[in-house]
Tab-separated table of C-alpha atoms in Angstrom:
chain	number	residue	atom	x	y	z
E	1	MET	CA	33.087	23.480	34.917
E	2	THR	CA	36.389	21.755	33.811
E	3	VAL	CA	37.493	21.787	30.062
E	4	LEU	CA	36.759	18.115	29.862
E	5	ALA	CA	33.334	18.367	31.397
E	6	HIS	CA	32.511	21.358	29.089
E	7	GLN	CA	33.741	19.339	25.994
E	8	THR	CA	31.610	16.408	27.130
E	9	ASP	CA	28.562	18.532	27.605
E	10	THR	CA	29.046	20.063	24.054
E	11	LEU	CA	29.530	16.694	22.503
E	12	THR	CA	26.462	15.303	24.145
E	13	ARG	CA	24.308	18.255	23.053
E	14	ASP	CA	25.548	18.076	19.548
E	15	ALA	CA	24.955	14.314	19.407
E	16	LEU	CA	21.381	14.925	20.580
E	17	ALA	CA	20.875	17.756	18.160
E	18	VAL	CA	21.510	15.546	15.130
E	19	LEU	CA	18.785	13.016	16.049
E	20	GLN	CA	15.203	13.013	14.799
E	21	PRO	CA	13.614	10.272	17.022
E	22	GLY	CA	10.106	9.162	17.191
E	23	PHE	CA	7.927	8.183	20.250
E	24	GLU	CA	4.841	6.237	21.195
E	25	GLY	CA	1.586	7.974	22.280
E	26	THR	CA	-0.340	11.164	21.458
E	27	THR	CA	1.314	13.251	24.105
E	28	ALA	CA	5.076	13.774	24.631
E	29	PRO	CA	6.484	11.414	27.126
E	30	ALA	CA	8.513	12.712	29.989
E	31	TRP	CA	11.707	11.240	28.619
E	32	LEU	CA	11.288	13.106	25.351
E	33	LEU	CA	10.698	16.493	26.964
E	34	ARG	CA	13.728	15.972	29.247
E	35	ARG	CA	15.940	15.235	26.184
E	36	VAL	CA	14.526	18.206	24.378
E	37	GLY	CA	15.630	20.305	27.294
E	38	GLU	CA	19.114	18.768	27.041
E	39	GLY	CA	19.566	19.615	23.474
E	40	LEU	CA	17.457	17.417	21.315
E	41	THR	CA	16.374	19.725	18.468
E	42	ALA	CA	14.037	17.635	16.373
E	43	VAL	CA	11.225	15.113	16.819
E	44	GLY	CA	9.521	12.921	14.185
E	45	LEU	CA	5.761	12.313	14.180
E	46	PHE	CA	3.973	9.261	12.756
E	47	GLY	CA	0.446	8.207	12.314
E	48	ARG	CA	0.342	6.649	15.836
E	49	ASN	CA	1.011	10.061	17.311
E	50	ILE	CA	-2.030	11.805	15.652
E	51	THR	CA	-5.776	11.643	16.258
E	52	SER	CA	-7.012	15.153	15.280
E	53	PRO	CA	-5.566	18.636	14.388
E	54	ASP	CA	-6.412	19.904	17.942
E	55	GLN	CA	-4.582	17.103	19.601
E	56	LEU	CA	-1.607	17.524	17.249
E	57	ALA	CA	-1.485	21.295	18.069
E	58	ALA	CA	-1.517	20.519	21.755
E	59	LEU	CA	1.359	18.009	21.227
E	60	THR	CA	3.539	20.399	19.412
E	61	ALA	CA	2.761	23.111	21.926
E	62	GLN	CA	3.989	20.728	24.619
E	63	LEU	CA	7.195	20.204	22.829
E	64	ARG	CA	7.676	23.996	22.286
E	65	ALA	CA	7.161	24.630	25.963
E	66	GLU	CA	10.545	22.998	26.360
E	67	ARG	CA	12.259	24.587	23.216
E	68	ASP	CA	10.497	27.107	21.087
E	69	ASP	CA	12.616	26.261	17.996
E	70	VAL	CA	12.165	22.522	18.074
E	71	LEU	CA	11.772	20.942	14.671
E	72	VAL	CA	8.620	18.882	14.482
E	73	ALA	CA	8.849	16.619	11.447
E	74	ILE	CA	6.409	14.515	9.662
E	75	ASP	CA	6.129	12.212	6.655
E	76	GLU	CA	3.170	14.042	4.991
E	77	GLU	CA	3.242	13.492	1.278
E	78	GLY	CA	-0.497	13.667	0.691
E	79	GLY	CA	-1.907	11.011	-1.503
E	80	ASP	CA	-1.133	7.428	-0.398
E	81	VAL	CA	1.310	8.472	2.257
E	82	THR	CA	-0.405	10.522	4.943
E	83	ARG	CA	0.082	10.954	8.734
E	84	LEU	CA	-2.341	13.774	9.315
E	85	GLU	CA	-5.262	11.783	8.033
E	86	VAL	CA	-4.010	8.193	8.481
E	87	ARG	CA	-7.408	6.867	9.669
E	88	GLY	CA	-9.533	8.384	6.943
E	89	GLY	CA	-7.325	8.948	3.921
E	90	SER	CA	-5.756	12.200	2.672
E	91	SER	CA	-7.614	15.189	1.478
E	92	PHE	CA	-5.096	15.712	-1.183
E	93	PRO	CA	-3.972	13.645	-4.185
E	94	GLY	CA	-0.411	12.368	-4.276
E	95	ASN	CA	2.414	13.309	-6.585
E	96	LEU	CA	1.458	11.064	-9.500
E	97	ALA	CA	-1.919	12.613	-9.729
E	98	LEU	CA	-0.368	16.112	-9.758
E	99	GLY	CA	2.100	15.021	-12.440
E	100	ALA	CA	-0.870	13.712	-14.531
E	101	VAL	CA	-2.535	17.060	-14.361
E	102	ASP	CA	0.778	18.793	-15.062
E	103	ASP	CA	-0.092	22.226	-13.797
E	104	THR	CA	2.715	23.528	-11.650
E	105	GLY	CA	0.438	26.279	-10.326
E	106	LEU	CA	-1.942	23.613	-8.967
E	107	THR	CA	1.027	21.631	-7.509
E	108	ARG	CA	2.177	24.766	-5.765
E	109	GLU	CA	-1.159	25.515	-4.324
E	110	VAL	CA	-1.820	21.917	-3.166
E	111	ALA	CA	1.590	22.044	-1.324
E	112	ARG	CA	0.851	25.332	0.021
E	113	GLU	CA	-2.460	24.262	1.447
E	114	LEU	CA	-0.990	21.139	2.844
E	115	GLY	CA	1.733	23.099	4.467
E	116	ARG	CA	-0.810	25.550	5.847
E	117	ARG	CA	-2.500	22.743	7.601
E	118	LEU	CA	0.743	21.458	8.985
E	119	ALA	CA	1.865	24.864	10.175
E	120	GLU	CA	-1.478	25.374	11.987
E	121	CYS	CA	-0.798	22.154	13.942
E	122	GLY	CA	2.750	23.288	14.716
E	123	VAL	CA	4.626	21.010	12.341
E	124	ASN	CA	7.473	22.859	10.611
E	125	LEU	CA	9.429	20.147	8.689
E	126	ASN	CA	7.917	17.856	6.162
E	127	TRP	CA	9.804	14.771	4.854
E	128	ALA	CA	8.481	15.561	1.296
E	129	PRO	CA	8.286	15.777	-1.663
E	130	SER	CA	9.559	12.703	-3.397
E	131	ALA	CA	11.676	13.771	-6.317
E	132	ASP	CA	12.208	10.234	-7.513
E	133	VAL	CA	11.692	9.684	-11.147
E	134	ASN	CA	9.657	6.447	-11.440
E	135	SER	CA	11.591	5.064	-14.319
E	136	ASN	CA	10.906	1.469	-13.105
E	137	PRO	CA	7.124	0.674	-13.163
E	138	ASP	CA	7.803	-2.348	-11.003
E	139	ASN	CA	9.230	-0.233	-8.220
E	140	PRO	CA	7.526	-1.606	-5.045
E	141	VAL	CA	8.110	1.501	-2.897
E	142	ILE	CA	7.877	4.636	-5.005
E	143	GLY	CA	5.101	4.330	-7.695
E	144	VAL	CA	2.466	6.840	-7.191
E	145	ARG	CA	4.641	8.771	-4.767
E	146	SER	CA	6.543	10.035	-7.683
E	147	PHE	CA	5.429	12.710	-10.083
E	148	GLY	CA	6.023	10.384	-12.942
E	149	ALA	CA	8.547	8.758	-15.244
E	150	ASP	CA	9.434	11.893	-17.089
E	151	THR	CA	12.528	13.658	-15.605
E	152	HIS	CA	11.721	17.161	-16.440
E	153	LEU	CA	8.066	16.825	-15.404
E	154	ALA	CA	9.276	15.455	-12.074
E	155	ALA	CA	11.796	18.354	-11.806
E	156	ARG	CA	9.269	21.166	-12.377
E	157	HIS	CA	6.671	19.732	-10.032
E	158	THR	CA	9.272	19.039	-7.275
E	159	ALA	CA	10.334	22.705	-7.452
E	160	ALA	CA	6.723	23.850	-7.303
E	161	TYR	CA	6.014	21.670	-4.309
E	162	VAL	CA	9.133	23.006	-2.505
E	163	GLU	CA	7.984	26.534	-3.132
E	164	GLY	CA	4.459	25.891	-1.988
E	165	LEU	CA	5.452	24.255	1.351
E	166	GLN	CA	8.079	26.790	2.149
E	167	ALA	CA	5.856	29.774	1.392
E	168	VAL	CA	3.994	28.938	4.607
E	169	GLY	CA	6.873	28.396	6.790
E	170	VAL	CA	7.251	24.595	6.488
E	171	ALA	CA	10.550	23.265	5.473
E	172	ALA	CA	10.566	20.906	2.626
E	173	CYS	CA	12.781	17.789	2.682
E	174	THR	CA	13.208	16.562	-0.880
E	175	LYS	CA	13.776	12.834	-1.165
E	176	HIS	CA	15.329	10.218	-1.787
E	177	PHE	CA	18.776	11.414	-2.906
E	178	PRO	CA	20.251	10.496	-5.393
E	179	GLY	CA	16.979	8.954	-6.605
E	180	HIS	CA	14.999	5.864	-5.620
E	181	GLY	CA	12.829	5.443	-8.725
E	182	ASP	CA	14.834	2.762	-10.578
E	183	THR	CA	14.755	0.158	-7.880
E	184	SER	CA	13.023	-3.152	-7.756
E	185	VAL	CA	13.484	-3.703	-3.883
E	186	ASP	CA	11.901	-1.879	-0.985
E	187	SER	CA	14.744	-0.461	1.250
E	188	HIS	CA	12.541	-1.136	4.279
E	189	HIS	CA	13.325	-4.791	3.614
E	190	ALA	CA	16.758	-4.931	1.890
E	191	LEU	CA	19.314	-2.851	0.213
E	192	PRO	CA	18.240	-1.836	-3.281
E	193	ARG	CA	20.829	-1.332	-6.112
E	194	ILE	CA	20.714	0.930	-9.236
E	195	ASP	CA	23.090	-0.109	-11.933
E	196	ALA	CA	22.579	2.954	-14.182
E	197	ASP	CA	25.747	4.608	-15.541
E	198	LEU	CA	26.856	8.065	-14.561
E	199	ASP	CA	25.470	9.737	-17.663
E	200	THR	CA	21.988	8.307	-17.118
E	201	LEU	CA	22.111	9.356	-13.440
E	202	GLN	CA	23.122	12.895	-14.447
E	203	ALA	CA	20.357	13.104	-17.124
E	204	ARG	CA	17.566	11.338	-15.147
E	205	GLU	CA	17.874	10.960	-11.200
E	206	LEU	CA	19.755	14.134	-10.391
E	207	ILE	CA	17.766	16.801	-12.411
E	208	PRO	CA	14.705	16.866	-10.072
E	209	PHE	CA	17.130	17.352	-7.092
E	210	LYS	CA	18.955	20.161	-8.848
E	211	ALA	CA	15.547	21.763	-9.400
E	212	ALA	CA	14.726	21.410	-5.642
E	213	ILE	CA	17.968	22.948	-4.731
E	214	GLU	CA	17.421	25.868	-7.059
E	215	ALA	CA	13.994	26.298	-5.508
E	216	GLY	CA	15.656	26.613	-2.070
E	217	THR	CA	14.678	23.285	-0.447
E	218	LYS	CA	15.769	23.485	3.133
E	219	ALA	CA	16.372	19.831	3.539
E	220	VAL	CA	17.298	16.734	1.400
E	221	MET	CA	16.805	13.166	2.550
E	222	SER	CA	19.224	10.444	1.519
E	223	ALA	CA	18.187	7.090	0.108
E	224	HIS	CA	19.374	3.684	1.479
E	225	ILE	CA	20.367	2.475	-1.979
E	226	LEU	CA	23.602	1.329	-3.601
E	227	VAL	CA	24.566	3.132	-6.738
E	228	PRO	CA	27.876	1.587	-7.948
E	229	ALA	CA	28.530	4.370	-10.523
E	230	LEU	CA	28.711	6.836	-7.701
E	231	ASP	CA	30.036	4.599	-4.850
E	232	PRO	CA	30.605	0.909	-5.381
E	233	THR	CA	30.783	-0.111	-1.708
E	234	ARG	CA	28.428	2.142	0.462
E	235	PRO	CA	24.745	3.007	0.119
E	236	ALA	CA	24.059	6.638	-0.374
E	237	THR	CA	23.258	7.378	3.121
E	238	LEU	CA	26.722	6.317	4.279
E	239	SER	CA	28.661	7.502	1.220
E	240	PRO	CA	31.015	10.517	1.456
E	241	GLN	CA	31.175	10.380	-2.479
E	242	ILE	CA	27.411	10.803	-2.727
E	243	LEU	CA	26.508	13.160	0.275
E	244	THR	CA	29.671	15.346	0.339
E	245	ALA	CA	31.389	15.063	-3.093
E	246	LEU	CA	28.251	15.024	-5.090
E	247	LEU	CA	25.416	16.673	-3.192
E	248	ARG	CA	27.453	19.329	-1.276
E	249	LYS	CA	30.370	20.099	-3.629
E	250	GLU	CA	29.202	19.336	-7.170
E	251	LEU	CA	25.456	20.350	-6.768
E	252	GLY	CA	26.403	23.160	-4.365
E	253	TYR	CA	23.648	22.248	-1.726
E	254	GLU	CA	24.090	24.028	1.511
E	255	GLY	CA	21.081	22.970	3.562
E	256	LEU	CA	20.330	20.115	5.906
E	257	ILE	CA	20.930	16.514	4.838
E	258	VAL	CA	18.584	14.065	6.628
E	259	THR	CA	18.847	10.262	6.472
E	260	ASP	CA	15.869	8.079	5.639
E	261	GLY	CA	14.801	5.922	8.618
E	262	MET	CA	17.928	4.221	9.996
E	263	GLU	CA	15.949	1.280	11.474
E	264	MET	CA	15.069	0.187	7.890
E	265	ASN	CA	16.644	-3.025	6.966
E	266	ALA	CA	18.848	-1.682	4.154
E	267	ILE	CA	21.044	-0.047	6.967
E	268	ALA	CA	19.938	-1.797	10.177
E	269	GLY	CA	20.298	-5.272	8.640
E	270	THR	CA	23.745	-4.602	7.153
E	271	TYR	CA	25.553	-2.059	9.358
E	272	GLY	CA	23.413	-1.696	12.489
E	273	ILE	CA	21.660	1.620	13.502
E	274	GLU	CA	24.662	2.772	15.758
E	275	ARG	CA	27.501	2.209	13.278
E	276	GLY	CA	25.224	3.241	10.480
E	277	SER	CA	24.402	6.600	12.173
E	278	VAL	CA	28.157	7.334	12.845
E	279	LEU	CA	28.976	6.447	9.170
E	280	ALA	CA	26.084	8.686	7.951
E	281	ILE	CA	27.207	11.774	9.891
E	282	ALA	CA	30.827	11.134	8.926
E	283	ALA	CA	29.736	10.894	5.296
E	284	GLY	CA	27.993	14.255	5.335
E	285	ALA	CA	24.546	13.662	6.776
E	286	ASP	CA	23.370	16.283	9.328
E	287	ALA	CA	20.406	14.500	10.951
E	288	ILE	CA	19.547	10.967	11.710
E	289	CYS	CA	15.918	9.986	11.170
E	290	VAL	CA	14.852	7.037	13.471
E	291	GLY	CA	11.628	6.309	15.174
E	292	GLY	CA	9.284	4.785	12.578
E	293	GLY	CA	9.943	1.466	14.233
E	294	LEU	CA	12.282	2.101	17.189
E	295	ALA	CA	10.617	4.822	19.218
E	296	ASP	CA	11.979	4.751	22.781
E	297	GLU	CA	14.424	6.550	25.008
E	298	ALA	CA	16.930	3.640	24.854
E	299	THR	CA	17.221	4.141	21.052
E	300	VAL	CA	17.901	7.860	21.471
E	301	LEU	CA	20.524	7.117	24.148
E	302	ARG	CA	22.191	4.335	22.139
E	303	LEU	CA	22.700	6.713	19.195
E	304	ARG	CA	23.723	9.671	21.254
E	305	ASP	CA	26.369	7.617	22.998
E	306	ALA	CA	27.492	5.931	19.785
E	307	LEU	CA	28.195	9.337	18.248
E	308	VAL	CA	29.982	10.766	21.368
E	309	ALA	CA	32.020	7.549	21.526
E	310	ALA	CA	32.974	7.770	17.783
E	311	VAL	CA	34.309	11.220	18.377
E	312	ARG	CA	36.355	10.238	21.401
E	313	GLU	CA	37.810	7.200	19.488
E	314	GLY	CA	38.623	9.320	16.403
E	315	ALA	CA	36.177	7.536	14.191
E	316	LEU	CA	34.065	10.764	13.639
E	317	PRO	CA	35.762	14.198	13.516
E	318	GLU	CA	34.442	16.441	16.233
E	319	GLU	CA	34.162	19.294	13.819
E	320	ARG	CA	31.959	17.136	11.493
E	321	LEU	CA	29.569	16.463	14.312
E	322	ALA	CA	29.573	20.087	15.366
E	323	ASP	CA	28.939	21.254	11.724
E	324	ALA	CA	25.971	18.789	11.483
E	325	ALA	CA	24.455	20.116	14.762
E	326	ALA	CA	24.860	23.679	13.612
E	327	ARG	CA	22.977	22.960	10.398
E	328	VAL	CA	20.070	21.442	12.444
E	329	ARG	CA	20.022	24.536	14.633
E	330	GLU	CA	20.175	26.797	11.551
E	331	LEU	CA	17.027	25.177	10.175
E	332	ALA	CA	15.329	25.447	13.535
E	333	ALA	CA	16.156	29.189	13.714
E	334	TRP	CA	14.611	29.493	10.122
E	335	THR	CA	11.387	28.068	11.350
E	336	LEU	CA	11.180	30.545	14.046
E	337	ARG	CA	11.672	33.316	11.621
E	338	ALA	CA	9.104	31.881	9.206
E	339	ARG	CA	6.459	31.085	11.810
E	340	PRO	CA	4.544	34.441	11.856
E	341	ASP	CA	3.734	34.013	8.033
E	342	ALA	CA	3.069	30.369	8.461
E	343	ARG	CA	-0.051	30.709	10.563
E	344	PRO	CA	-2.714	32.953	9.093
E	345	GLU	CA	-5.564	33.844	11.444
E	346	GLY	CA	-8.110	31.076	11.716
E	347	SER	CA	-8.578	27.973	9.553
E	348	ARG	CA	-10.280	27.894	6.302
E	349	ALA	CA	-11.765	24.836	4.468
E	350	SER	CA	-10.188	24.223	1.072
E	351	GLY	CA	-11.465	22.068	-1.841
E	352	ILE	CA	-8.098	22.187	-3.762
E	353	GLY	CA	-7.368	18.661	-3.022
E	354	LEU	CA	-10.628	17.347	-4.477
E	355	THR	CA	-10.292	19.702	-7.385
E	356	ALA	CA	-6.828	18.347	-8.104
E	357	ALA	CA	-8.101	14.725	-7.859
E	358	ARG	CA	-10.909	15.400	-10.301
E	359	ARG	CA	-8.557	16.901	-12.754
E	360	ALA	CA	-6.238	13.868	-12.421
E	361	LEU	CA	-8.787	11.378	-13.615
E	362	ALA	CA	-8.330	9.522	-16.921
E	363	VAL	CA	-11.508	7.970	-18.009
E	364	THR	CA	-11.898	5.519	-20.937
E	365	GLY	CA	-15.345	4.512	-22.113
E	366	SER	CA	-18.743	5.990	-21.515
E	367	PRO	CA	-19.793	6.012	-17.827
E	368	ARG	CA	-23.453	5.682	-16.949
E	369	PRO	CA	-24.849	6.080	-13.514
E	370	LEU	CA	-25.151	2.847	-11.551
E	371	ALA	CA	-28.220	2.315	-9.282
E	372	ALA	CA	-26.879	-0.554	-7.218
E	373	PRO	CA	-23.222	-1.375	-7.987
E	374	TYR	CA	-21.102	-4.026	-6.295
E	375	VAL	CA	-17.714	-2.743	-5.525
E	376	ALA	CA	-14.972	-5.483	-5.303
E	377	THR	CA	-11.691	-4.073	-3.914
E	378	LEU	CA	-8.610	-6.395	-4.753
E	379	THR	CA	-6.218	-5.585	-1.940
E	380	PRO	CA	-2.470	-6.112	-2.242
E	381	VAL	CA	-0.162	-6.024	0.834
E	382	ALA	CA	0.756	-2.296	1.428
E	383	ASN	CA	4.380	-1.233	1.556
E	384	ILE	CA	5.571	0.064	4.871
E	385	ALA	CA	5.873	3.703	3.771
E	386	VAL	CA	2.156	3.787	2.959
E	387	GLY	CA	1.097	1.407	5.721
E	388	ASP	CA	-1.994	-0.705	5.822
E	389	GLU	CA	-3.969	1.286	8.299
E	390	THR	CA	-5.081	3.982	5.942
E	391	PRO	CA	-8.275	3.030	4.112
E	392	TRP	CA	-8.434	3.311	0.336
E	393	GLY	CA	-10.770	2.459	-2.447
E	394	VAL	CA	-14.125	3.878	-3.712
E	395	ALA	CA	-16.619	1.751	-1.761
E	396	ASP	CA	-17.309	4.294	1.065
E	397	GLU	CA	-17.242	7.265	-1.272
E	398	LEU	CA	-19.667	5.612	-3.715
E	399	ALA	CA	-22.003	4.477	-0.966
E	400	ALA	CA	-22.277	8.014	0.079
E	401	LEU	CA	-23.498	9.025	-3.415
E	402	VAL	CA	-25.449	5.784	-4.184
E	403	PRO	CA	-26.776	4.241	-0.944
E	404	ALA	CA	-27.608	0.906	-2.655
E	405	THR	CA	-23.927	0.263	-3.172
E	406	THR	CA	-22.626	-3.015	-1.614
E	407	SER	CA	-18.992	-4.045	-1.438
E	408	GLY	CA	-16.388	-6.583	-0.490
E	409	ARG	CA	-12.657	-6.797	-0.135
E	410	TYR	CA	-10.563	-9.530	-1.739
E	411	PRO	CA	-6.993	-10.343	-0.708
E	412	GLU	CA	-4.322	-12.213	-2.564
E	413	GLY	CA	-5.632	-15.499	-3.999
E	414	ALA	CA	-9.191	-14.147	-4.681
E	415	ARG	CA	-10.777	-15.375	-7.913
E	416	ALA	CA	-13.335	-13.899	-10.265
E	417	ALA	CA	-15.637	-16.580	-9.329
E	418	ASP	CA	-15.699	-15.317	-5.709
E	419	ILE	CA	-16.526	-11.759	-6.786
E	420	LEU	CA	-19.333	-12.893	-9.175
E	421	ALA	CA	-20.958	-14.947	-6.555
E	422	ALA	CA	-21.038	-12.032	-4.184
E	423	ALA	CA	-22.183	-9.491	-6.798
E	424	GLY	CA	-25.040	-11.415	-8.189
E	425	ASP	CA	-26.840	-9.564	-10.937
E	426	ARG	CA	-25.285	-6.141	-9.814
E	427	THR	CA	-22.776	-4.322	-12.054
E	428	VAL	CA	-19.243	-4.982	-10.674
E	429	VAL	CA	-16.865	-2.058	-9.980
E	430	ALA	CA	-13.458	-3.705	-9.612
E	431	VAL	CA	-10.951	-1.591	-7.835
E	432	VAL	CA	-7.297	-2.434	-8.105
E	433	ARG	CA	-4.018	-0.933	-7.056
E	434	ASP	CA	-0.918	-1.478	-9.206
E	435	ALA	CA	-2.387	-4.485	-10.867
E	436	HIS	CA	0.643	-4.806	-13.245
E	437	ARG	CA	2.769	-5.770	-10.221
E	438	HIS	CA	0.326	-8.479	-8.995
E	439	PRO	CA	-0.371	-11.399	-11.272
E	440	TRP	CA	-3.122	-12.761	-9.151
E	441	MET	CA	-4.881	-9.401	-9.457
E	442	THR	CA	-4.575	-9.251	-13.184
E	443	GLU	CA	-5.740	-12.809	-13.623
E	444	ALA	CA	-8.839	-12.226	-11.510
E	445	LEU	CA	-9.503	-8.895	-13.277
E	446	ASP	CA	-9.329	-10.469	-16.765
E	447	ALA	CA	-11.550	-13.291	-15.819
E	448	LEU	CA	-14.063	-10.903	-14.274
E	449	VAL	CA	-14.118	-8.698	-17.329
E	450	ALA	CA	-14.480	-11.682	-19.682
E	451	ALA	CA	-17.473	-12.942	-17.709
E	452	ARG	CA	-18.937	-9.408	-17.186
E	453	PRO	CA	-18.107	-7.158	-20.038
E	454	ASP	CA	-19.908	-4.272	-18.271
E	455	THR	CA	-17.455	-4.307	-15.448
E	456	VAL	CA	-16.125	-0.809	-14.359
E	457	VAL	CA	-12.510	-0.918	-13.572
E	458	VAL	CA	-10.847	1.649	-11.260
E	459	GLU	CA	-7.084	1.489	-11.007
E	460	MET	CA	-5.708	3.475	-8.052
E	461	GLY	CA	-1.977	2.800	-8.591
E	462	LEU	CA	-0.002	3.304	-11.720
E	463	PRO	CA	-2.299	3.217	-14.841
E	464	MET	CA	-2.513	-0.018	-16.817
E	465	ALA	CA	-0.807	-0.132	-20.206
E	466	ALA	CA	-4.093	-1.589	-21.709
E	467	PRO	CA	-7.319	-0.388	-20.101
E	468	ARG	CA	-9.910	-3.044	-19.108
E	469	GLY	CA	-13.608	-2.901	-18.616
E	470	ALA	CA	-16.606	-1.237	-20.227
E	471	VAL	CA	-15.398	1.888	-18.256
E	472	TYR	CA	-11.876	2.278	-17.051
E	473	ILE	CA	-10.959	4.978	-14.475
E	474	ALA	CA	-7.364	5.813	-13.636
E	475	THR	CA	-7.052	7.951	-10.467
E	476	HIS	CA	-3.224	8.071	-10.275
E	477	GLY	CA	-3.430	7.483	-6.472
E	478	ALA	CA	-5.451	5.967	-3.680
E	479	SER	CA	-6.089	8.942	-1.372
E	480	ARG	CA	-9.588	9.684	-0.148
E	481	VAL	CA	-10.218	12.398	-2.634
E	482	CYS	CA	-9.101	10.210	-5.512
E	483	GLY	CA	-11.674	7.653	-4.426
E	484	ARG	CA	-14.321	10.449	-4.196
E	485	ALA	CA	-13.392	11.757	-7.648
E	486	ALA	CA	-13.753	8.197	-9.177
E	487	ALA	CA	-17.029	7.602	-7.292
E	488	GLU	CA	-18.505	10.800	-8.628
E	489	VAL	CA	-17.933	9.542	-12.209
E	490	ILE	CA	-19.495	6.069	-11.385
E	491	ALA	CA	-22.468	7.782	-9.694
E	492	GLY	CA	-22.907	10.236	-12.579
E	493	ALA	CA	-22.633	13.020	-10.043
């Protein structure tokens, strides 16, 4: 092999190694297996790739037949954001519920059990936890995905979550650096901006990430946000000041830096995914996450070729690409060493998720068992991170406990009169999600409670500032177990 051919082969393998692509289907397509054999070191899984634990285990085994140290990544936060249980809802409450309980031992055990389930299915990198401090309650994309608005609470639970996941051999990926909590724009749609000064950022946003680093998080995910106090021109994912000067040098982080999805409009709509990927690696990122929306071989080849071309043209130092690829391979090697401890013999059922959801409930008023309630679920449009395919609410869980339950779902524009007409003389259980962010929802809810003071209100997003209804239940999340816990209270179980 000539020197030039060897260099080209090395560049190509390094460029493949830094990609974390997705794909369509529940088995690995031939093109993906071929690229894994050529040097692709990581694959990202989404809800579309998963139908059952057995199917997922077979899929990851298929990938490992090509490369035994392949990183299989997933966005499994539990709570509202689930991929393992996308069709039925998560068996675990999310971060806000865990923060509401404020028992770091419980958080650690929930993360450990979630990690155990991932490890049993062959998943070894989890794009979680969210370390964002939810300082802006109108944030459209974080909300219940955060442990809360208190910086130090978020920090201690972030550290506990990292420790729980990694205790069973699943690498944690703490996100979204340097903190996505004080945004009012969803980065899936546009580029958010945080105008906090440096002192505020140091005292609020950065503390949970420092805790995660001290806890040994194997990966950190960058945010597609503009933070002028740190870099006035480039979003964090593309900023050397944020990824290298701050995260690497000032905070001393030595693990893998992963980008958020590069097809998100905050990057794709401003820089394009090819240029964005080159700028991200040059800025200090080590792995490019892509595949939530773009999930084909052509995308992988476009990004691989863009990175190789950038090196040849001098836009990306060859040693920076090599360093990024080496960090990916180092994490892959860690997962091999951790694997024996990650897979205890056999599977065991665990009720830790439901236990945590029950503890997270905040109930105002005096619940009484309802013999034949009418559940009215007011449904906002889900953000992309959560997705609209995962069911949520209390109707199904309550019907399992009270068979005479009836229900209806009400999208934007629904009025209290519509609900009352459907409910008849039944007691109404009004279920909402982040009512404070949706004026139509608050208006309908207020009219409903005025007409029917005995209405039970269940808030499955951020708790209301002023509880409404004869009984008010804040679940701190919309996962299946949060719905179950609320249903138990309503049913008097």
